[in-house]
Coordinates of C-alpha atoms and ligand atoms in Angstrom, one line a residue:
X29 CA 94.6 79.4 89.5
X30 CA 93.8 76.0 90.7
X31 CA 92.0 73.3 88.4
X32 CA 89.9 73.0 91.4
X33 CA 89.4 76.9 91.2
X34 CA 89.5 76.9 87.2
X35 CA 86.3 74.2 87.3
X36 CA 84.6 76.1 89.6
X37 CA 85.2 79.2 87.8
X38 CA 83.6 77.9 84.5
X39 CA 80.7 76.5 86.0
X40 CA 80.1 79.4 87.8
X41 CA 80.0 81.2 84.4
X42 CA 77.9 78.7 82.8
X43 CA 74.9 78.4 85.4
X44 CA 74.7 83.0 85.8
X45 CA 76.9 84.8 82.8
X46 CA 77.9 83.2 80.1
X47 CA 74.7 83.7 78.0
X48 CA 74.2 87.8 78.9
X49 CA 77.6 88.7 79.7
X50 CA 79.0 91.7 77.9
X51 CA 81.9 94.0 78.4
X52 CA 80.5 97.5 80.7
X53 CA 83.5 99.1 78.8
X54 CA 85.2 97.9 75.8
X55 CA 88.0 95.7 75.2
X56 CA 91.6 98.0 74.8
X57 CA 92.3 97.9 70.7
X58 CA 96.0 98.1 70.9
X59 CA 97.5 101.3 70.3
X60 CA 94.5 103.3 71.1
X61 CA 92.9 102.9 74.5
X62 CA 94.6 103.5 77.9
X63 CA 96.2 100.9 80.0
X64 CA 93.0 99.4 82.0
X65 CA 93.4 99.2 86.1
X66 CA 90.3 97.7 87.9
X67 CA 89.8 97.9 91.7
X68 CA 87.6 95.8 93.8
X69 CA 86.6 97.5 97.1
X70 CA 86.6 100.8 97.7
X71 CA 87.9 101.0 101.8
X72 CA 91.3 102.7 102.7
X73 CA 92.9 99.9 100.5
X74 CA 90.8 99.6 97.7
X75 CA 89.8 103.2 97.5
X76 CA 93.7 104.9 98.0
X77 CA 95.2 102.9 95.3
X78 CA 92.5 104.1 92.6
X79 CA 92.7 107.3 93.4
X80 CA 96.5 107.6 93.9
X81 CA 96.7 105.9 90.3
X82 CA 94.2 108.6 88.6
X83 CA 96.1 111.1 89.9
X84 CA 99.8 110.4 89.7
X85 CA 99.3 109.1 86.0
X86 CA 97.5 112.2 85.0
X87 CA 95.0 110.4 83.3
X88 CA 96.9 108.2 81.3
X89 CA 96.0 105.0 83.1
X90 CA 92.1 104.2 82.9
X91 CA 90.9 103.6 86.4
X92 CA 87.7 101.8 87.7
X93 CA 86.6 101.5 91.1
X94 CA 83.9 98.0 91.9
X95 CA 82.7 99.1 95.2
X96 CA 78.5 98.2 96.0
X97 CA 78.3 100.8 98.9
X98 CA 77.7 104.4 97.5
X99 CA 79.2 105.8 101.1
X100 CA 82.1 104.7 103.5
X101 CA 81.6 104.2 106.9
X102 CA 85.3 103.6 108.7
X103 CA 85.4 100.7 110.8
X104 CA 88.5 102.9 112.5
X105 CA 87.2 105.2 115.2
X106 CA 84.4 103.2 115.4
X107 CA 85.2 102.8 118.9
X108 CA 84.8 106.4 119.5
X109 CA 81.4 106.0 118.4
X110 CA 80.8 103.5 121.0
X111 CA 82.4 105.2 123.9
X112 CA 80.5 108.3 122.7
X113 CA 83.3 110.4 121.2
X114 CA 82.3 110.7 117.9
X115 CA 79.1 110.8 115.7
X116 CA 78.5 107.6 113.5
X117 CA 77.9 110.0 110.6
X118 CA 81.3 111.8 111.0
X119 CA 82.7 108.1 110.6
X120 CA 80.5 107.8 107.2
X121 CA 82.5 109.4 104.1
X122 CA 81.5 109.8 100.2
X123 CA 83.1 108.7 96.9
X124 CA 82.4 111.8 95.6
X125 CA 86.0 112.9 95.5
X126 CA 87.6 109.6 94.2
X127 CA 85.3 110.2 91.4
X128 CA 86.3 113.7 91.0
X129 CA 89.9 112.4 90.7
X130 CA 89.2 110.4 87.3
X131 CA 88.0 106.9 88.8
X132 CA 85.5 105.7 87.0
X133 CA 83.0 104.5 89.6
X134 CA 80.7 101.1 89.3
X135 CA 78.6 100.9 92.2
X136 CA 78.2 97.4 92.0
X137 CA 79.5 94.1 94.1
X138 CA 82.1 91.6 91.7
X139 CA 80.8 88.7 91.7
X140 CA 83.6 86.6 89.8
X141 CA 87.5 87.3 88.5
X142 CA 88.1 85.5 85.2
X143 CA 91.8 85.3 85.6
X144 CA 92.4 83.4 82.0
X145 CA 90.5 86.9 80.1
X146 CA 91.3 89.1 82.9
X147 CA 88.1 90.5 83.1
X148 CA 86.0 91.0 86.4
X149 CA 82.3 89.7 86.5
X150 CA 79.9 92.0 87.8
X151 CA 76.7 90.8 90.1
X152 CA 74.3 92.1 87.1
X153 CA 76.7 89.7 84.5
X154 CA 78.9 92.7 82.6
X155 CA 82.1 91.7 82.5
X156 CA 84.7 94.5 83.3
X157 CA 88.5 94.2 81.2
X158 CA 91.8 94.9 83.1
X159 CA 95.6 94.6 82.3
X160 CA 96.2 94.9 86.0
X161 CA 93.4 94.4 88.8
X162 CA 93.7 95.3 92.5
X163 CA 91.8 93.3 94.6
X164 CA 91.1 94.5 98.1
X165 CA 87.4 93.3 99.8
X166 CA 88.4 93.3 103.0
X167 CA 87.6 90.5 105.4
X168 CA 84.5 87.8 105.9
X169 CA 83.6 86.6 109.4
X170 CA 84.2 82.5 110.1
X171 CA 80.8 82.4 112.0
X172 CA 81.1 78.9 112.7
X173 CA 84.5 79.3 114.5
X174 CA 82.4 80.4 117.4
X175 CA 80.0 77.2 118.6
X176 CA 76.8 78.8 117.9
X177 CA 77.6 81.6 116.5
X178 CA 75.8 82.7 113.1
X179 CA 74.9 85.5 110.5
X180 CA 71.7 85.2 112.2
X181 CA 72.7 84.9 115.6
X182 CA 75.0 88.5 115.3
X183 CA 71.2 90.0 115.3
X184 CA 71.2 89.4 119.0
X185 CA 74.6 89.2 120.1
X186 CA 76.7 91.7 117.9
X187 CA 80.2 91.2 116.5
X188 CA 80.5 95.3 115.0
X189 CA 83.8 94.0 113.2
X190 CA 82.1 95.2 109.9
X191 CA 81.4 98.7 109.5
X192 CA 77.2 99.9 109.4
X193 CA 74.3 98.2 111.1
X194 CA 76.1 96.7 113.6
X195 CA 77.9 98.9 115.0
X196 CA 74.7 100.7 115.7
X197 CA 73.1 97.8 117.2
X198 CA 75.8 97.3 120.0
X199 CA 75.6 101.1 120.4
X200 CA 71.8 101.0 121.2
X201 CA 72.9 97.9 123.4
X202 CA 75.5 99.3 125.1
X203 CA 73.0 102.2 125.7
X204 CA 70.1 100.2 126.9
X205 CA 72.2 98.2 129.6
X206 CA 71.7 99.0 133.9
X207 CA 73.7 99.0 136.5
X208 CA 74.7 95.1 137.5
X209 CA 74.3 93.7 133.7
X210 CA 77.3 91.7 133.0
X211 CA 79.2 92.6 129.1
X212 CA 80.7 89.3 127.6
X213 CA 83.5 89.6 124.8
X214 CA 84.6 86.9 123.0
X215 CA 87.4 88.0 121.5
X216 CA 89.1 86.9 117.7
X217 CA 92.3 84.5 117.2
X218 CA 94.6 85.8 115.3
X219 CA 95.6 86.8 112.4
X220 CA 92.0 90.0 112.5
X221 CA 91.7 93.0 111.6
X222 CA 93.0 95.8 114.0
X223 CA 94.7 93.7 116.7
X224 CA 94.6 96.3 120.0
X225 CA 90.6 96.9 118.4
X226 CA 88.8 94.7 120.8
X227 CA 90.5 96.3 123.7
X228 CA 90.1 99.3 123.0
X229 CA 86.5 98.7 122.5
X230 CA 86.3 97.2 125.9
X231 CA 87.9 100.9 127.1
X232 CA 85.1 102.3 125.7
X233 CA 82.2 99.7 127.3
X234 CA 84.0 100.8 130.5
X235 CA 83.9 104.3 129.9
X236 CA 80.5 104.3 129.2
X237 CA 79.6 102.2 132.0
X238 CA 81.6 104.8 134.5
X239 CA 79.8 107.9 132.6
X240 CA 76.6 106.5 133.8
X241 CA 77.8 105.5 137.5
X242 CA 77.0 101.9 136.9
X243 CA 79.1 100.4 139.6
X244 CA 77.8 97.4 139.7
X245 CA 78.6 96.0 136.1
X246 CA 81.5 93.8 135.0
X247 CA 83.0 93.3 132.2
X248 CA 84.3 89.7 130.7
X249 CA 86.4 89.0 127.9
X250 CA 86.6 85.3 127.0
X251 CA 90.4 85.3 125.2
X252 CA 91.3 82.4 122.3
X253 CA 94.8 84.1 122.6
X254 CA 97.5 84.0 125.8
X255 CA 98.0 87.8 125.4
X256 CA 97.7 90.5 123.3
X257 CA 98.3 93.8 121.7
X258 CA 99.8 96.4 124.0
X259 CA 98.5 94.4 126.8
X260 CA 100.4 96.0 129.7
X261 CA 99.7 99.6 128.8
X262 CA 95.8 98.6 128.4
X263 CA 95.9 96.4 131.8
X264 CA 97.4 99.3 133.7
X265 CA 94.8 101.6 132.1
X266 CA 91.9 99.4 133.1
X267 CA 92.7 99.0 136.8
X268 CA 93.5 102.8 137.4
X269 CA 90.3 104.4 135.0
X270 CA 88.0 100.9 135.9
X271 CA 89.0 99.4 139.1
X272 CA 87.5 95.5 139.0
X273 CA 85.3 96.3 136.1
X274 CA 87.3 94.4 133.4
X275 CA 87.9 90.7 133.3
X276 CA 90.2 89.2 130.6
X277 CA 90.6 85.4 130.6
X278 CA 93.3 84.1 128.7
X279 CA 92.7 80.0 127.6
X280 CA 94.3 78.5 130.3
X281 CA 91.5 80.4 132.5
X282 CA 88.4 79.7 130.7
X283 CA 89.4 76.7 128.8
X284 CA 88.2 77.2 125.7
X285 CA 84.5 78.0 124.2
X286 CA 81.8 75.2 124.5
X287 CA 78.8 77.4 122.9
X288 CA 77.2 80.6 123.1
X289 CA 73.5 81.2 122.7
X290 CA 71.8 84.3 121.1
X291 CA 68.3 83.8 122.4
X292 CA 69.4 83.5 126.4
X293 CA 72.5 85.3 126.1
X294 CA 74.5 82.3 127.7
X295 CA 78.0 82.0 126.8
X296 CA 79.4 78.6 128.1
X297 CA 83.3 78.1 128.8
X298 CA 85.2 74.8 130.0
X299 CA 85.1 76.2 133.5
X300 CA 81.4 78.0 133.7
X301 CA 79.1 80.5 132.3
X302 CA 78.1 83.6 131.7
X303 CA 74.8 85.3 131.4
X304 CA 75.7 88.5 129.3
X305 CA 73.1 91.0 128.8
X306 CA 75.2 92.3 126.3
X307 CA 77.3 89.8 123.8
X308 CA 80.0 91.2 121.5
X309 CA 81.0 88.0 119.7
X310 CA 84.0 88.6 117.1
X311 CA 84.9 85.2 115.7
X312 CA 88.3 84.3 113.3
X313 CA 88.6 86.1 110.2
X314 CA 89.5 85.2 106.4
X315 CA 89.7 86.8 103.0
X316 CA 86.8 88.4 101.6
X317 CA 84.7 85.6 98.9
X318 CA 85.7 87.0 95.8
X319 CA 89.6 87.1 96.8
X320 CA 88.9 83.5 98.0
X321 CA 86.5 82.4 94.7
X322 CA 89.4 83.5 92.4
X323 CA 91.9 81.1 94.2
X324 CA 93.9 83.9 95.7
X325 CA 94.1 82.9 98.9
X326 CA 95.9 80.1 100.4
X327 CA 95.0 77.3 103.6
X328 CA 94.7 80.6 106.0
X329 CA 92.3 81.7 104.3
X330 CA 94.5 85.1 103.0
X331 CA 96.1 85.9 100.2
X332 CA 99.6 85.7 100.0
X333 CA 101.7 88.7 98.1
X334 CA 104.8 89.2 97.2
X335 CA 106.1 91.7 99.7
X336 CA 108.4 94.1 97.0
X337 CA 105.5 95.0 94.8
X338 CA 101.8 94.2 96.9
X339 CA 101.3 91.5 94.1
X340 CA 99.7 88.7 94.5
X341 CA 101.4 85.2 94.8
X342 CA 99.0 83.4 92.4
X343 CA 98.6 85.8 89.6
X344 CA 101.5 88.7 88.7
X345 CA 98.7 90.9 87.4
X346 CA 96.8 90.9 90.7
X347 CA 97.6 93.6 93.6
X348 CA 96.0 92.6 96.7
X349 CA 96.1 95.5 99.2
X350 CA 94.8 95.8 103.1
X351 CA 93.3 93.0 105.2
X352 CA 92.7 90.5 102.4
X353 CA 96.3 90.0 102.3
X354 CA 99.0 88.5 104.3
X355 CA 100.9 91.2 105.2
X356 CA 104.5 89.6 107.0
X357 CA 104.9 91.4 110.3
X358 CA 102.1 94.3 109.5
X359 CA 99.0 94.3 111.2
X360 CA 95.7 94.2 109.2
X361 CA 94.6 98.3 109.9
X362 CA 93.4 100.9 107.9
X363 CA 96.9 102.7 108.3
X364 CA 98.2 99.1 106.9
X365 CA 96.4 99.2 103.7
X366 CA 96.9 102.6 103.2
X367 CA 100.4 102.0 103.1
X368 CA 100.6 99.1 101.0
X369 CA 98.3 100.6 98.6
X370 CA 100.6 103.1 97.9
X371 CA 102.9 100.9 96.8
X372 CA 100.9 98.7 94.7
X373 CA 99.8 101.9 93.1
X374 CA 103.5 102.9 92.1
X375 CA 104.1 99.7 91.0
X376 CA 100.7 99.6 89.2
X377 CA 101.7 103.2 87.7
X378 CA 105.1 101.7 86.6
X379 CA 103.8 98.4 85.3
X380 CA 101.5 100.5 82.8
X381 CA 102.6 103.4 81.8
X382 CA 106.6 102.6 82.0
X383 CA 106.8 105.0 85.0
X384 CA 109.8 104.8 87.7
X385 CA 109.2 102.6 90.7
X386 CA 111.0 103.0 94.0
X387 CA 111.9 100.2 96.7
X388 CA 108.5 99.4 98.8
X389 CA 108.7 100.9 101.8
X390 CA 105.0 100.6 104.7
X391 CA 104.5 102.3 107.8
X392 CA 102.0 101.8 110.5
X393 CA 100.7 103.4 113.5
X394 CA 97.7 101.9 116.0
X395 CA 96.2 104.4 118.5
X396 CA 93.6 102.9 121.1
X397 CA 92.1 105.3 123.4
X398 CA 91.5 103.5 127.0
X399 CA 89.7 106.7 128.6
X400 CA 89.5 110.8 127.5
X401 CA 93.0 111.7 127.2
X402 CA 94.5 108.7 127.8
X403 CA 95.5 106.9 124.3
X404 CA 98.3 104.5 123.4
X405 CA 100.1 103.2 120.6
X406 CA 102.1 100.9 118.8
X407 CA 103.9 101.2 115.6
X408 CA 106.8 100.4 113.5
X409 CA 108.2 101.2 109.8
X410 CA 108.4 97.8 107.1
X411 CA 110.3 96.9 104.5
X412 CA 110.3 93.3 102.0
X413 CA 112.8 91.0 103.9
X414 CA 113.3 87.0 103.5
X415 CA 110.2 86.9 101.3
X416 CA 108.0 89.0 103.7
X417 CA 107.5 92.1 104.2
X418 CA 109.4 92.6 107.5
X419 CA 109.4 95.4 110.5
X420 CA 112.9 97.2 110.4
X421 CA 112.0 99.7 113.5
X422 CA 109.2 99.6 116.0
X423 CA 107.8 102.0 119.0
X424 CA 105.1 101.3 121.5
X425 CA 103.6 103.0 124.4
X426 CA 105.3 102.2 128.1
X427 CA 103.2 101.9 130.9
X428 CA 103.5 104.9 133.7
X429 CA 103.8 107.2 130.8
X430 CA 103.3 110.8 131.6
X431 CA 99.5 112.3 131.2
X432 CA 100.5 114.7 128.3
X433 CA 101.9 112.1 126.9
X434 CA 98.8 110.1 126.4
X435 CA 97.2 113.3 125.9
X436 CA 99.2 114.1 122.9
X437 CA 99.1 110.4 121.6
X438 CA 95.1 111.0 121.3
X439 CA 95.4 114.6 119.2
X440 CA 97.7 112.6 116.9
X441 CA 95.2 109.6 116.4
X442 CA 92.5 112.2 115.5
X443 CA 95.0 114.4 113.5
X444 CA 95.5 110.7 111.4
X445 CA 92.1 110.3 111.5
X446 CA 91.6 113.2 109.7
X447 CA 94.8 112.8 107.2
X448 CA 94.1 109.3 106.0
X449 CA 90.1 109.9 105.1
X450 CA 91.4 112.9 103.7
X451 CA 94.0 111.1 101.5
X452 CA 91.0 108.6 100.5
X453 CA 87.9 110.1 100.6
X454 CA 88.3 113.7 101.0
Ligands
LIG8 C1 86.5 98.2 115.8 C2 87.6 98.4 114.8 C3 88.5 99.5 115.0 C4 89.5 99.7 114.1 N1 90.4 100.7 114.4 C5 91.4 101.0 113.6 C6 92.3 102.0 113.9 O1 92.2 102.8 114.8 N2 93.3 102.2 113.0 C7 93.5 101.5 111.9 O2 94.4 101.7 111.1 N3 92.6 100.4 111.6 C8 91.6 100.2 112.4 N4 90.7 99.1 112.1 C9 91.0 98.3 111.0 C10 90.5 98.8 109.7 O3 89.1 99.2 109.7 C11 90.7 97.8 108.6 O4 92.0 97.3 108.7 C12 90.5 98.5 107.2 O5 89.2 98.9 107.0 C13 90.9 97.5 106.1 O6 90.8 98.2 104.8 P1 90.5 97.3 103.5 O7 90.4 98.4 102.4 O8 91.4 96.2 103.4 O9 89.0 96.7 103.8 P2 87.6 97.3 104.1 O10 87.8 98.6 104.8 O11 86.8 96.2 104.7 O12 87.0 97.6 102.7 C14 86.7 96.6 101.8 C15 85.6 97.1 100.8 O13 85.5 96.2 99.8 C16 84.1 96.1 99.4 N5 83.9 94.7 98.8 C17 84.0 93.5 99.5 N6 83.7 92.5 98.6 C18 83.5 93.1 97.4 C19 83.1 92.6 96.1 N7 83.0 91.3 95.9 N8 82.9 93.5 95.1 C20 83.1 94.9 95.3 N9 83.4 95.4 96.5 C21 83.6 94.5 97.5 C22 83.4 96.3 100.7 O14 82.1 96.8 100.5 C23 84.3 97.4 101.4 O15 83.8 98.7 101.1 C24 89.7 98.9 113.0 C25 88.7 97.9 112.7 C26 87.7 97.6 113.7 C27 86.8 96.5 113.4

């Protein structure tokens, strides 16, 4: 930890805790209690290494889940939701199970990580002992990376790249728009969470738009990136499902973004603007705050691990699993931090209770559906290389693919779909 971090730390403790704190479960006397994992954030990260721990150390490790939500909604196949092909609630899952599996469950957000005790504070003050702690909260939006752009301001012009009330407000939207309205998307720099997600998304605005016979309406997404994730198979898909309909501007078209506005809807480039009557702002990405407070991250704003074992570079007894971390050649996906959980956990397993530990091995697939039967992908299998964790083999969808190709690409994706919240929540 940094003195910077350190200072911050303590005063922290001394303006909310220090007085009231208490251990929510007591201190291991040694020689008696189990070895104590904690786990901040229960998504597909967070919530598969608890629950892989509980059950592959038969009870012998003592395993709490920190997680403030008491249900899951999956940000993955949330673009289903918007195109119409699934129901939000079939995206919303329980912890029900993970509970049933021997996690102790504390429904509560972490507020601080003493890293000197190795305890986690809790938003009430309880302090919360570990020998090893996983940390895994996800992502925070950089607002401000965006000119104009705020908390606030995603009221009116949604950025749905966090899982729950937005999602439904650019559903209802999406929903409420007629024939000639004009969709702006200002799509993330890199490194974000899901990387072909915002295109997909814009497969699914089109899709909608067609459904309803709007003919009129155009789609424009406003690029900080020269290219992107499976870009050819998506641009072929776009002009044979949604002749004309979809714009994408790379920076050398639009010049960069001046300001958007959330109460006229104006979004302003170097080289015009654009009255959207529907917004979808998704600006840069970092860490999630408590990954960030505890001085686990570094200038990116991620947290870098060490690529054999999932552990963090700042602090040995620190996992950090899914899109907190900076994951080498992976992309930050549910399918990502599934993986790499299960290697922390093994690793976790081995670290306290002795058990054998394998070489880390991750895997990752991304599906993107660009219209009914018509889904892509892209892929490859990982493994730690020249202090990263490296791709060793990689697939992706080619353009002019055969129809039952694509078709069978989409079964898979729901066939995964139903595996990993299976694994996790299920
Ligand atoms: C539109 C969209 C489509 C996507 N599609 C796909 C896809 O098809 N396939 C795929 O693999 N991935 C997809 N993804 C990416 C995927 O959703 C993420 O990569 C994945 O959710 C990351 O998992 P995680 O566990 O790291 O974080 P999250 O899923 O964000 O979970 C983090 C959890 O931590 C909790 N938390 C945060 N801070 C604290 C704290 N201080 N204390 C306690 N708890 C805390 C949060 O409440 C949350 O439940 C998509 C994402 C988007 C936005």
């Amino acid at each position: 930890m940094s003195d910077l971090t350190r200072r911050h730390f303590s005063a922290l403790l001394g303006a909310s805790f220090a007085a009231t704190a208490s251990p929510l479960f007591a201190p291991r006397a040694l020689g008696q209690a189990k070895p104590k994992l904690v786990v901040i954030g229960g998504g597909p990260g967070g919530g598969t290494l608890a629950r892989y721990v509980a059950k592959d150390s038969n009870g012998a490790v003592d395993v709490t889940l920190i997680e403030p939500q008491k249900t899951f909604t999956t940000c993955f196949f949330s673009n289903l939701y918007v195109g119409g092909f699934r129901t939000y609630q079939s995206l919303t899952h329980t912890y029900d199970a993970i509970g049933k599996s021997g996690v102790k469950l504390v429904h509560e957000m972490a507020a601080a990580i003493d890293r000197d005790k190795k305890q986690v504070v809790l938003a009430g003050g309880q302090r919360v002992p570990y020998d090893r702690l996983a940390v895994a909260p996800g992502i925070d939006l950089k607002f401000d990376s965006v000119p104009g752009y705020s908390e606030a301001a995603a009221e009116m012009m949604p950025h749905a790249w966090k899982p729950g009330a937005q999602t439904e407000l650019l559903v209802k939207r999406l929903n409420a728009l007629e024939d000639g309205d004009t969709i702006v998307m200002v799509a993330p720099p890199n490194p974000y969470r899901c990387p072909p997600g915002p295109y997909e998304r814009v497969s699914m605005f089109a899709h909608v738009l067609k459904t309803k016979g709007h003919k009129k309406s155009k789609i424009v997404i406003l690029d900080p990136k020269p290219a992107f994730s499976k870009q050819a198979v998506f641009m072929e898909g776009w002009e044979k499902h949604y002749p004309g309909m979809i714009e994408w501007q790379d920076p050398k078209v639009h010049g960069g973004i001046k300001s958007v506005d959330p109460k006229t809807g104006e979004i302003t480039t170097d080289l015009g603007s654009y009255k959207a009557a529907l917004a979808n702002i998704i600006p840069a990405q970092m860490a999630g705050k408590i990954a960030r407070d505890a001085g686990l991250a570094d200038a990116s704003g991620f947290c870098p691990i060490d690529p054999d074992n999932m552990k963090s570079k700042m602090d040995a007894n620190i996992f950090i699993v899914g899109d907190a971390c900076i994951p080498g050649d992976m992309p930050k996906s549910a399918f990502a931090a599934n993986s790499q959980a299960k290697v922390a956990a093994m690793i976790a397993r081995a670290d306290l209770t002795g058990s054998r530990a394998f070489p880390a091995r991750y895997n990752n697939t991304c599906w993107s559906l660009i219209a009914p039967d018509d889904d892509v992908k892209v892929g490859g299998a990982y493994e730690p290389g020249d202090g990263n964790i490296k791709q060793t083999s990689t697939f992706i969808s080619k353009t002019g693919e055969a129809a039952d190709i694509r078709k069978q690409n989409y079964k898979e994706s729901v066939d995964w779909y139903n595996g990993i919240v299976a694994d996790v929540f299920g």
